[in-house]
Amino acid sequence: MTKPILEVLKLNKSFQVKSDKALFKKPKPVHILNDISFELLEGETLSIVGESGCGKTTLGRCIVRGVNASSGSVVYHAEDEKAVDYLKLDRKGIKAYRKDIQMIFQDPYSSLSPRMNVFDIIAEPLIANFKLSKDEVEAKVTEIAEKTGLNVGYLKRYPHAFSGGQRQRIAIARALITQPRLIVCDEAVSALDVSIQAQIINLLKDLQEQYKITYIFISHDLSIVQNISDRVAVMHLGRIVELASTESLFGHPQHPYTEALMSAVPQPNPEFKKERIILEGEVPNPANPPSGCHFHPRCAYKTEKCIQEVPELREVGYNHFAACHYAEKLQLRGVPIESAELQVN
Amino acid sequence: MRTLPLFKGQKPAAPVTAAPKDTVYSSQWRLIYQKFKKHTLARISMYILGLLYLVALFAQFIAPYDLQSYDSKYVNAPPMGLRFVDAEGKFHIKPFVYGLKTERDPETLRKMFVADTETRHSFKFFVKGQEYKFLGLIPMKTHLFAVEEPGRIFLLGTDGMGRDLFSRIVLGSQISLSIPLVGVGISFILGLIIGGISGYFGGWLDSLIQRVIEIIRSFPTLPLWMALSAAIPPRIPVVTMYLYIVIIFAFIGWTDLARVVRGKFISLKNEDYVVAARIAGVGNTKIIVKHLLPGFMSYLVVATTLAIPSMILGETAMSFLGLGVRSPATSWGVLLQEAQKIENVALYPWKLLPLGAVILTVLTYNFIGDGLRDAADPYKK
Amino acid sequence: MATQAAHKEQPLLSVQDLKIKIQMESGIMNAVDGVDFNIYKGKTLGLVGESGCGKSLTSRSIISINPKECETSGTITYNSESESALNGLNLLSLKPTGKQIRSIRGRKISMIFQEPMTAFSPMYTIGNQIMEAIRTHQTKDKKEAKRIALEMLSKVGISDQAKRFDQYPHEFSGGMRQRAMISMALSCNPEILIADEPTTALDVTIQAQVLELMKSLQAEFGMAILLVTHDLGIIAEMCDEVAVMYLGKIVEQAPVKEIFNNPKHPYTKGLLRSMPRLGGNKSKRLDSIEGSVPMPINMPPMCGFYDRCKDRIEGVCNAQSAPKITISDEHTVRCFLYADQREGEVQ
């Protein structure tokens, strides 16, 4: 079995939100992440899906220490088999590992500094982490640029001269240049057009194969997630409600929320008239979450127990985890892989 | 190059693959410059302002008389025009001015000047006159222009002591145009450092600095000026006084800039590309120097440019009230002191002319600030 | 035109040879370049394409709300069913700020946008704004307007309407705002609803709600919908007919099943292949379209897709712009690959 590269243990993140009503009232904490735990295996792609406000972006940023988590740990298994808690490292300690964990952002317009040319943008992490001569830097940047499909002749240009898809390639090149072992992709293709999206997804897959990179792929788009990931974690209001292999999760979802999410995705197939589960109501506000199972106000299968007790994330099948009191009893509909494949002439 | 016109709520999307060659290699400052160039009003203002500062720099050369020279014969003389055609309609190649003679108004019996068509003083360039130090260094006697002795030229009239107003406006510009620059310069540095600390470190330090700024800003300006200028000892050398006044302005001025800096620091700190640099392991100092500072420098330049007019007006107001620059030093505000009396304004309206210089300067600065503001974000439409 | 021949009835709205030019510093951009389509009563036409293809400009030109820089030509003929005075009116000939277009806008043809926040003023309550729309076009009576507004709110599935009526836009969630905007757009019972990316800003579960709502309201009111989107999934679910736009041109137009089962244009094929779909093969490489969309500035007459096309014919596709070719009664495509079928297939 493959080794774990990252272990996330009881990760919590809460913000203090000042009440606008009372000046001297104690600020109320809003829990964005609630006891998130999972294991990430080397070389796999773990997707994290959920709707806006579910905490998936915060989770990604906590892992790379873009923001600081409130509690919990992220144990990183370095190449030399040493395990370190990535969140507890101080400024000097983290220096040795920054190069191993990188991130790709959603918006290719805001994630590239408009004041640096493409060469400098790509070279920045390299210069920050390694002591290299000018020639070495140039050779490395050129190599990565070629690998990510950028025109090497364009490296002296500024980001504003590039389209969204090209910019995302630049961002990927920047993340890749330190030869990281783990890349967190935060909605990395969401801002792109369909035809460009496919290019970037393919690129990410090729790079993974070539460099044995592990991905945490954060997305709201189930179709992309299904295409790219080995395992999927579904998040709802700061908690993981289901975690399983892609086949198992899409084929046999064990949480009503997963079932509803899948059913809501519009299918690009006019013949495919399925019965859609329309969730009632709104995504609840994390500042004021519902009691018991956070999903119960929108759940079709809820009982009294769901309103009162918070379900634990537990193993309900082989390597299939779900946080639902009735996971075993419910017969939920999934989308068996390959069945709805459409032939295009 | 422009992309598709954007509608509210629509993300910029049009790909720019076919960007013209010259802009793809342009850095941000270049783009700002290119956009600024297109702002006609700002460009013209830039030329005018450049001219004003040239005049200030060579003031002693341009002014025909120095600050001290006065002539009690010519008190409150009106502006005289340069003439080519004399009273008989004869044309002269060399321009000239008529001498002045005094007459009494037959009704009010007020003393007034009329042109003496008998005496003609021709106009000359590069005339030797009073000695001064060119650029404060080289002793020189040559002035840009004058008229033949014993004639005198008062292009913009004279004041109540018979001093040439044109010379005084030109010489006064040295103080009026430089105080705001030095003042803003000091506030710029103070604002950058204090605002930067406030924005980057945050926490209690940020709160403390913000409260101090609020307190300073909540002082009514006029009493504060009065209090501060009361602290300036009387009868001190011109240079020292100049310094004091600059400090007073900087003391108030930095608060605005510190706020701009702090706001930009906070918003830029969470920009994706700054977070990306942090994740990539780039050090704190490097992030500040390479990402944060260049990120808001353009906005800071705008804020600074727009802060200058208020300093010019402040200096004018203070000197006007007799709190700022005092004789023998001269600024436009000092010149306007004479316009405090209604009889001066009614009988000798040319004494308001320094006001024109103030308005011109303030307007040009504002237009330049506008142009810079529009150009500061060259990626936005 | 064959596409229209299939429909016996007169189209509600007929767009003919619509062109929108925008003067840029680097030249003239042909943002929309000769677009034709018809909208029929009770039917949904989908306008699908990637960003910058001109789909939004096209939809906005119908109610003349494009910015001034857009130089628009062509005809947009509106055949009102309910008001004969408006029959056969060319909407483009009206003054964009004039009285006549304003009486049509919001009353006969309404529009909903991607970001509902910008459609509402933050200063007034939602109810107030819906009432205002009703009072401008329908009834002057305040009580009657309020009754209609409340009814509309309940129709779009907003519960507790009486309370919601008095709330401000910021108190509504994204999905609720979109519902409120739909209720405002439909409050005057328009004949045509233009929906410009109506669900792009929403979460999938909320998107499903809103799409379902639009379908049921169409069944109830019988309005025609022009749905502008980039999402082929939404197209498949919502539309009767689809027009695929690329670089300012409609490259393919057909009934929805025909587009998905028998796509002809290489771009349509590429789009369908490149999108990952639920139930598709995991870890399969996606067929992507190489390259990116060029800017349509000072473009020579050629097929806009030429550079990215796998089946391009050199000397043909880059020599002139592709003609519109009729594949079947309801299916047209702009592509040289089918040029020889023209005689054979059309009787």
JSON list of C-alpha atoms in Angstrom, two decimals, chain A residues 184-332:
[
{"chain": "A", "resi": 184, "resn": "VAL", "atom": "CA", "xyz": [-3.42, 22.16, -3.54]},
{"chain": "A", "resi": 185, "resn": "CYS", "atom": "CA", "xyz": [-5.55, 23.20, -6.51]},
{"chain": "A", "resi": 186, "resn": "ASP", "atom": "CA", "xyz": [-8.19, 25.61, -5.31]},
{"chain": "A", "resi": 187, "resn": "GLU", "atom": "CA", "xyz": [-10.89, 25.71, -8.00]},
{"chain": "A", "resi": 188, "resn": "ALA", "atom": "CA", "xyz": [-8.02, 25.76, -10.44]},
{"chain": "A", "resi": 189, "resn": "VAL", "atom": "CA", "xyz": [-10.17, 25.42, -13.56]},
{"chain": "A", "resi": 190, "resn": "SER", "atom": "CA", "xyz": [-13.44, 27.03, -12.45]},
{"chain": "A", "resi": 191, "resn": "ALA", "atom": "CA", "xyz": [-12.75, 30.41, -13.98]},
{"chain": "A", "resi": 192, "resn": "LEU", "atom": "CA", "xyz": [-11.89, 28.98, -17.39]},
{"chain": "A", "resi": 193, "resn": "ASP", "atom": "CA", "xyz": [-13.96, 28.33, -20.47]},
{"chain": "A", "resi": 194, "resn": "VAL", "atom": "CA", "xyz": [-14.97, 24.75, -21.20]},
{"chain": "A", "resi": 195, "resn": "SER", "atom": "CA", "xyz": [-12.50, 24.17, -24.02]},
{"chain": "A", "resi": 196, "resn": "ILE", "atom": "CA", "xyz": [-9.64, 25.67, -21.99]},
{"chain": "A", "resi": 197, "resn": "GLN", "atom": "CA", "xyz": [-10.73, 23.79, -18.87]},
{"chain": "A", "resi": 198, "resn": "ALA", "atom": "CA", "xyz": [-10.13, 20.49, -20.62]},
{"chain": "A", "resi": 199, "resn": "GLN", "atom": "CA", "xyz": [-6.62, 21.60, -21.63]},
{"chain": "A", "resi": 200, "resn": "ILE", "atom": "CA", "xyz": [-5.71, 22.48, -18.06]},
{"chain": "A", "resi": 201, "resn": "ILE", "atom": "CA", "xyz": [-7.20, 19.31, -16.57]},
{"chain": "A", "resi": 202, "resn": "ASN", "atom": "CA", "xyz": [-5.22, 17.25, -19.04]},
{"chain": "A", "resi": 203, "resn": "LEU", "atom": "CA", "xyz": [-2.10, 19.21, -18.20]},
{"chain": "A", "resi": 204, "resn": "LEU", "atom": "CA", "xyz": [-2.56, 18.61, -14.48]},
{"chain": "A", "resi": 205, "resn": "LYS", "atom": "CA", "xyz": [-2.99, 14.89, -15.12]},
{"chain": "A", "resi": 206, "resn": "ASP", "atom": "CA", "xyz": [0.09, 14.70, -17.33]},
{"chain": "A", "resi": 207, "resn": "LEU", "atom": "CA", "xyz": [2.20, 16.52, -14.78]},
{"chain": "A", "resi": 208, "resn": "GLN", "atom": "CA", "xyz": [0.98, 14.23, -12.02]},
{"chain": "A", "resi": 209, "resn": "GLU", "atom": "CA", "xyz": [2.01, 11.20, -13.99]},
{"chain": "A", "resi": 210, "resn": "GLN", "atom": "CA", "xyz": [5.37, 12.67, -14.83]},
{"chain": "A", "resi": 211, "resn": "TYR", "atom": "CA", "xyz": [6.37, 14.06, -11.45]},
{"chain": "A", "resi": 212, "resn": "LYS", "atom": "CA", "xyz": [4.33, 11.81, -9.12]},
{"chain": "A", "resi": 213, "resn": "ILE", "atom": "CA", "xyz": [2.58, 14.76, -7.57]},
{"chain": "A", "resi": 214, "resn": "THR", "atom": "CA", "xyz": [-0.22, 14.41, -5.04]},
{"chain": "A", "resi": 215, "resn": "TYR", "atom": "CA", "xyz": [-3.17, 16.73, -5.59]},
{"chain": "A", "resi": 216, "resn": "ILE", "atom": "CA", "xyz": [-5.78, 18.11, -3.28]},
{"chain": "A", "resi": 217, "resn": "PHE", "atom": "CA", "xyz": [-8.31, 19.26, -5.82]},
{"chain": "A", "resi": 218, "resn": "ILE", "atom": "CA", "xyz": [-10.85, 21.69, -4.43]},
{"chain": "A", "resi": 219, "resn": "SER", "atom": "CA", "xyz": [-13.87, 22.21, -6.66]},
{"chain": "A", "resi": 220, "resn": "HIS", "atom": "CA", "xyz": [-17.61, 22.68, -6.74]},
{"chain": "A", "resi": 221, "resn": "ASP", "atom": "CA", "xyz": [-17.97, 20.97, -10.10]},
{"chain": "A", "resi": 222, "resn": "LEU", "atom": "CA", "xyz": [-18.79, 17.30, -9.65]},
{"chain": "A", "resi": 223, "resn": "SER", "atom": "CA", "xyz": [-18.24, 16.45, -13.30]},
{"chain": "A", "resi": 224, "resn": "ILE", "atom": "CA", "xyz": [-14.64, 17.62, -13.17]},
{"chain": "A", "resi": 225, "resn": "VAL", "atom": "CA", "xyz": [-14.09, 16.03, -9.78]},
{"chain": "A", "resi": 226, "resn": "GLN", "atom": "CA", "xyz": [-15.28, 12.70, -11.07]},
{"chain": "A", "resi": 227, "resn": "ASN", "atom": "CA", "xyz": [-12.95, 12.94, -14.00]},
{"chain": "A", "resi": 228, "resn": "ILE", "atom": "CA", "xyz": [-9.82, 13.83, -12.11]},
{"chain": "A", "resi": 229, "resn": "SER", "atom": "CA", "xyz": [-9.91, 12.29, -8.64]},
{"chain": "A", "resi": 230, "resn": "ASP", "atom": "CA", "xyz": [-9.09, 8.98, -7.01]},
{"chain": "A", "resi": 231, "resn": "ARG", "atom": "CA", "xyz": [-10.96, 9.79, -3.85]},
{"chain": "A", "resi": 232, "resn": "VAL", "atom": "CA", "xyz": [-13.56, 12.43, -3.04]},
{"chain": "A", "resi": 233, "resn": "ALA", "atom": "CA", "xyz": [-14.47, 14.19, 0.19]},
{"chain": "A", "resi": 234, "resn": "VAL", "atom": "CA", "xyz": [-17.81, 15.96, 0.30]},
{"chain": "A", "resi": 235, "resn": "MET", "atom": "CA", "xyz": [-17.96, 18.93, 2.63]},
{"chain": "A", "resi": 236, "resn": "HIS", "atom": "CA", "xyz": [-21.02, 20.51, 4.11]},
{"chain": "A", "resi": 237, "resn": "LEU", "atom": "CA", "xyz": [-20.87, 23.44, 6.50]},
{"chain": "A", "resi": 238, "resn": "GLY", "atom": "CA", "xyz": [-17.35, 22.88, 7.77]},
{"chain": "A", "resi": 239, "resn": "ARG", "atom": "CA", "xyz": [-17.54, 19.12, 8.07]},
{"chain": "A", "resi": 240, "resn": "ILE", "atom": "CA", "xyz": [-16.68, 16.22, 5.84]},
{"chain": "A", "resi": 241, "resn": "VAL", "atom": "CA", "xyz": [-19.95, 14.36, 5.38]},
{"chain": "A", "resi": 242, "resn": "GLU", "atom": "CA", "xyz": [-18.71, 11.69, 3.03]},
{"chain": "A", "resi": 243, "resn": "LEU", "atom": "CA", "xyz": [-15.32, 10.40, 1.96]},
{"chain": "A", "resi": 244, "resn": "ALA", "atom": "CA", "xyz": [-14.77, 7.53, -0.42]},
{"chain": "A", "resi": 245, "resn": "SER", "atom": "CA", "xyz": [-13.14, 6.42, -3.61]},
{"chain": "A", "resi": 246, "resn": "THR", "atom": "CA", "xyz": [-14.54, 8.09, -6.71]},
{"chain": "A", "resi": 247, "resn": "GLU", "atom": "CA", "xyz": [-16.23, 4.90, -7.97]},
{"chain": "A", "resi": 248, "resn": "SER", "atom": "CA", "xyz": [-17.77, 4.14, -4.62]},
{"chain": "A", "resi": 249, "resn": "LEU", "atom": "CA", "xyz": [-18.91, 7.68, -3.91]},
{"chain": "A", "resi": 250, "resn": "PHE", "atom": "CA", "xyz": [-20.47, 8.33, -7.30]},
{"chain": "A", "resi": 251, "resn": "GLY", "atom": "CA", "xyz": [-21.79, 4.81, -7.70]},
{"chain": "A", "resi": 252, "resn": "HIS", "atom": "CA", "xyz": [-23.17, 4.32, -4.22]},
{"chain": "A", "resi": 253, "resn": "PRO", "atom": "CA", "xyz": [-23.41, 7.56, -2.28]},
{"chain": "A", "resi": 254, "resn": "GLN", "atom": "CA", "xyz": [-24.09, 7.01, 1.40]},
{"chain": "A", "resi": 255, "resn": "HIS", "atom": "CA", "xyz": [-25.05, 10.53, 2.39]},
{"chain": "A", "resi": 256, "resn": "PRO", "atom": "CA", "xyz": [-28.26, 12.23, 1.25]},
{"chain": "A", "resi": 257, "resn": "TYR", "atom": "CA", "xyz": [-26.35, 15.45, 0.58]},
{"chain": "A", "resi": 258, "resn": "THR", "atom": "CA", "xyz": [-24.03, 13.72, -1.88]},
{"chain": "A", "resi": 259, "resn": "GLU", "atom": "CA", "xyz": [-27.02, 12.23, -3.62]},
{"chain": "A", "resi": 260, "resn": "ALA", "atom": "CA", "xyz": [-28.68, 15.64, -3.91]},
{"chain": "A", "resi": 261, "resn": "LEU", "atom": "CA", "xyz": [-25.51, 17.30, -5.17]},
{"chain": "A", "resi": 262, "resn": "MET", "atom": "CA", "xyz": [-25.10, 14.74, -7.91]},
{"chain": "A", "resi": 263, "resn": "SER", "atom": "CA", "xyz": [-28.70, 14.90, -8.88]},
{"chain": "A", "resi": 264, "resn": "ALA", "atom": "CA", "xyz": [-28.50, 18.68, -9.22]},
{"chain": "A", "resi": 265, "resn": "VAL", "atom": "CA", "xyz": [-25.77, 18.66, -11.85]},
{"chain": "A", "resi": 266, "resn": "PRO", "atom": "CA", "xyz": [-27.30, 19.44, -15.24]},
{"chain": "A", "resi": 267, "resn": "GLN", "atom": "CA", "xyz": [-26.53, 16.62, -17.62]},
{"chain": "A", "resi": 268, "resn": "PRO", "atom": "CA", "xyz": [-25.36, 17.50, -21.10]},
{"chain": "A", "resi": 269, "resn": "ASN", "atom": "CA", "xyz": [-27.70, 14.94, -22.54]},
{"chain": "A", "resi": 270, "resn": "PRO", "atom": "CA", "xyz": [-31.20, 15.93, -23.58]},
{"chain": "A", "resi": 271, "resn": "GLU", "atom": "CA", "xyz": [-32.38, 12.33, -23.59]},
{"chain": "A", "resi": 272, "resn": "PHE", "atom": "CA", "xyz": [-31.35, 11.83, -20.02]},
{"chain": "A", "resi": 273, "resn": "LYS", "atom": "CA", "xyz": [-34.57, 12.69, -18.20]},
{"chain": "A", "resi": 274, "resn": "LYS", "atom": "CA", "xyz": [-33.89, 11.74, -14.65]},
{"chain": "A", "resi": 275, "resn": "GLU", "atom": "CA", "xyz": [-35.88, 12.47, -11.61]},
{"chain": "A", "resi": 276, "resn": "ARG", "atom": "CA", "xyz": [-34.19, 15.28, -9.94]},
{"chain": "A", "resi": 277, "resn": "ILE", "atom": "CA", "xyz": [-33.96, 15.78, -6.23]},
{"chain": "A", "resi": 278, "resn": "ILE", "atom": "CA", "xyz": [-34.59, 19.44, -5.64]},
{"chain": "A", "resi": 279, "resn": "LEU", "atom": "CA", "xyz": [-33.32, 20.43, -2.23]},
{"chain": "A", "resi": 280, "resn": "GLU", "atom": "CA", "xyz": [-35.66, 22.72, -0.40]},
{"chain": "A", "resi": 281, "resn": "GLY", "atom": "CA", "xyz": [-34.40, 25.90, 1.14]},
{"chain": "A", "resi": 282, "resn": "GLU", "atom": "CA", "xyz": [-31.04, 27.56, 1.29]},
{"chain": "A", "resi": 283, "resn": "VAL", "atom": "CA", "xyz": [-27.52, 26.63, 2.24]},
{"chain": "A", "resi": 284, "resn": "PRO", "atom": "CA", "xyz": [-27.49, 27.29, 6.00]},
{"chain": "A", "resi": 285, "resn": "ASN", "atom": "CA", "xyz": [-25.40, 30.09, 7.42]},
{"chain": "A", "resi": 286, "resn": "PRO", "atom": "CA", "xyz": [-22.25, 28.83, 9.16]},
{"chain": "A", "resi": 287, "resn": "ALA", "atom": "CA", "xyz": [-22.64, 31.59, 11.77]},
{"chain": "A", "resi": 288, "resn": "ASN", "atom": "CA", "xyz": [-25.89, 30.03, 12.86]},
{"chain": "A", "resi": 289, "resn": "PRO", "atom": "CA", "xyz": [-25.80, 26.34, 11.99]},
{"chain": "A", "resi": 290, "resn": "PRO", "atom": "CA", "xyz": [-28.81, 24.06, 12.46]},
{"chain": "A", "resi": 291, "resn": "SER", "atom": "CA", "xyz": [-28.85, 21.66, 15.40]},
{"chain": "A", "resi": 292, "resn": "GLY", "atom": "CA", "xyz": [-27.90, 18.01, 15.12]},
{"chain": "A", "resi": 293, "resn": "CYS", "atom": "CA", "xyz": [-26.98, 17.01, 11.60]},
{"chain": "A", "resi": 294, "resn": "HIS", "atom": "CA", "xyz": [-26.34, 20.30, 9.79]},
{"chain": "A", "resi": 295, "resn": "PHE", "atom": "CA", "xyz": [-28.02, 18.94, 6.71]},
{"chain": "A", "resi": 296, "resn": "HIS", "atom": "CA", "xyz": [-31.31, 18.02, 8.37]},
{"chain": "A", "resi": 297, "resn": "PRO", "atom": "CA", "xyz": [-33.37, 21.10, 7.35]},
{"chain": "A", "resi": 298, "resn": "ARG", "atom": "CA", "xyz": [-32.90, 20.19, 3.68]},
{"chain": "A", "resi": 299, "resn": "CYS", "atom": "CA", "xyz": [-32.84, 16.42, 4.03]},
{"chain": "A", "resi": 300, "resn": "ALA", "atom": "CA", "xyz": [-35.69, 14.32, 2.71]},
{"chain": "A", "resi": 301, "resn": "TYR", "atom": "CA", "xyz": [-34.92, 11.42, 5.03]},
{"chain": "A", "resi": 302, "resn": "LYS", "atom": "CA", "xyz": [-34.60, 13.28, 8.32]},
{"chain": "A", "resi": 303, "resn": "THR", "atom": "CA", "xyz": [-35.94, 11.92, 11.59]},
{"chain": "A", "resi": 304, "resn": "GLU", "atom": "CA", "xyz": [-36.08, 13.23, 15.13]},
{"chain": "A", "resi": 305, "resn": "LYS", "atom": "CA", "xyz": [-32.64, 11.78, 15.75]},
{"chain": "A", "resi": 306, "resn": "CYS", "atom": "CA", "xyz": [-31.11, 13.91, 12.98]},
{"chain": "A", "resi": 307, "resn": "ILE", "atom": "CA", "xyz": [-32.41, 17.09, 14.58]},
{"chain": "A", "resi": 308, "resn": "GLN", "atom": "CA", "xyz": [-30.85, 16.21, 17.91]},
{"chain": "A", "resi": 309, "resn": "GLU", "atom": "CA", "xyz": [-27.67, 14.23, 17.36]},
{"chain": "A", "resi": 310, "resn": "VAL", "atom": "CA", "xyz": [-24.65, 15.18, 15.33]},
{"chain": "A", "resi": 311, "resn": "PRO", "atom": "CA", "xyz": [-23.68, 12.16, 13.24]},
{"chain": "A", "resi": 312, "resn": "GLU", "atom": "CA", "xyz": [-20.04, 11.07, 13.37]},
{"chain": "A", "resi": 313, "resn": "LEU", "atom": "CA", "xyz": [-18.03, 10.42, 10.24]},
{"chain": "A", "resi": 314, "resn": "ARG", "atom": "CA", "xyz": [-17.74, 6.62, 10.33]},
{"chain": "A", "resi": 315, "resn": "GLU", "atom": "CA", "xyz": [-16.80, 3.82, 8.03]},
{"chain": "A", "resi": 316, "resn": "VAL", "atom": "CA", "xyz": [-19.96, 2.51, 6.42]},
{"chain": "A", "resi": 317, "resn": "GLY", "atom": "CA", "xyz": [-18.36, 0.36, 3.74]},
{"chain": "A", "resi": 318, "resn": "TYR", "atom": "CA", "xyz": [-14.85, -0.60, 2.77]},
{"chain": "A", "resi": 319, "resn": "ASN", "atom": "CA", "xyz": [-12.93, 2.67, 2.91]},
{"chain": "A", "resi": 320, "resn": "HIS", "atom": "CA", "xyz": [-16.19, 4.52, 2.53]},
{"chain": "A", "resi": 321, "resn": "PHE", "atom": "CA", "xyz": [-16.91, 7.04, 5.25]},
{"chain": "A", "resi": 322, "resn": "ALA", "atom": "CA", "xyz": [-20.15, 8.91, 5.76]},
{"chain": "A", "resi": 323, "resn": "ALA", "atom": "CA", "xyz": [-21.61, 11.09, 8.47]},
{"chain": "A", "resi": 324, "resn": "CYS", "atom": "CA", "xyz": [-25.22, 10.04, 8.43]},
{"chain": "A", "resi": 325, "resn": "HIS", "atom": "CA", "xyz": [-27.19, 8.15, 11.07]},
{"chain": "A", "resi": 326, "resn": "TYR", "atom": "CA", "xyz": [-28.90, 6.07, 8.44]},
{"chain": "A", "resi": 327, "resn": "ALA", "atom": "CA", "xyz": [-26.11, 5.57, 5.94]},
{"chain": "A", "resi": 328, "resn": "GLU", "atom": "CA", "xyz": [-26.56, 1.79, 5.85]},
{"chain": "A", "resi": 329, "resn": "LYS", "atom": "CA", "xyz": [-30.33, 1.86, 5.70]},
{"chain": "A", "resi": 330, "resn": "LEU", "atom": "CA", "xyz": [-30.82, 4.42, 2.94]},
{"chain": "A", "resi": 331, "resn": "GLN", "atom": "CA", "xyz": [-30.86, 3.36, -0.67]},
{"chain": "A", "resi": 332, "resn": "LEU", "atom": "CA", "xyz": [-29.43, 6.38, -2.42]}
]
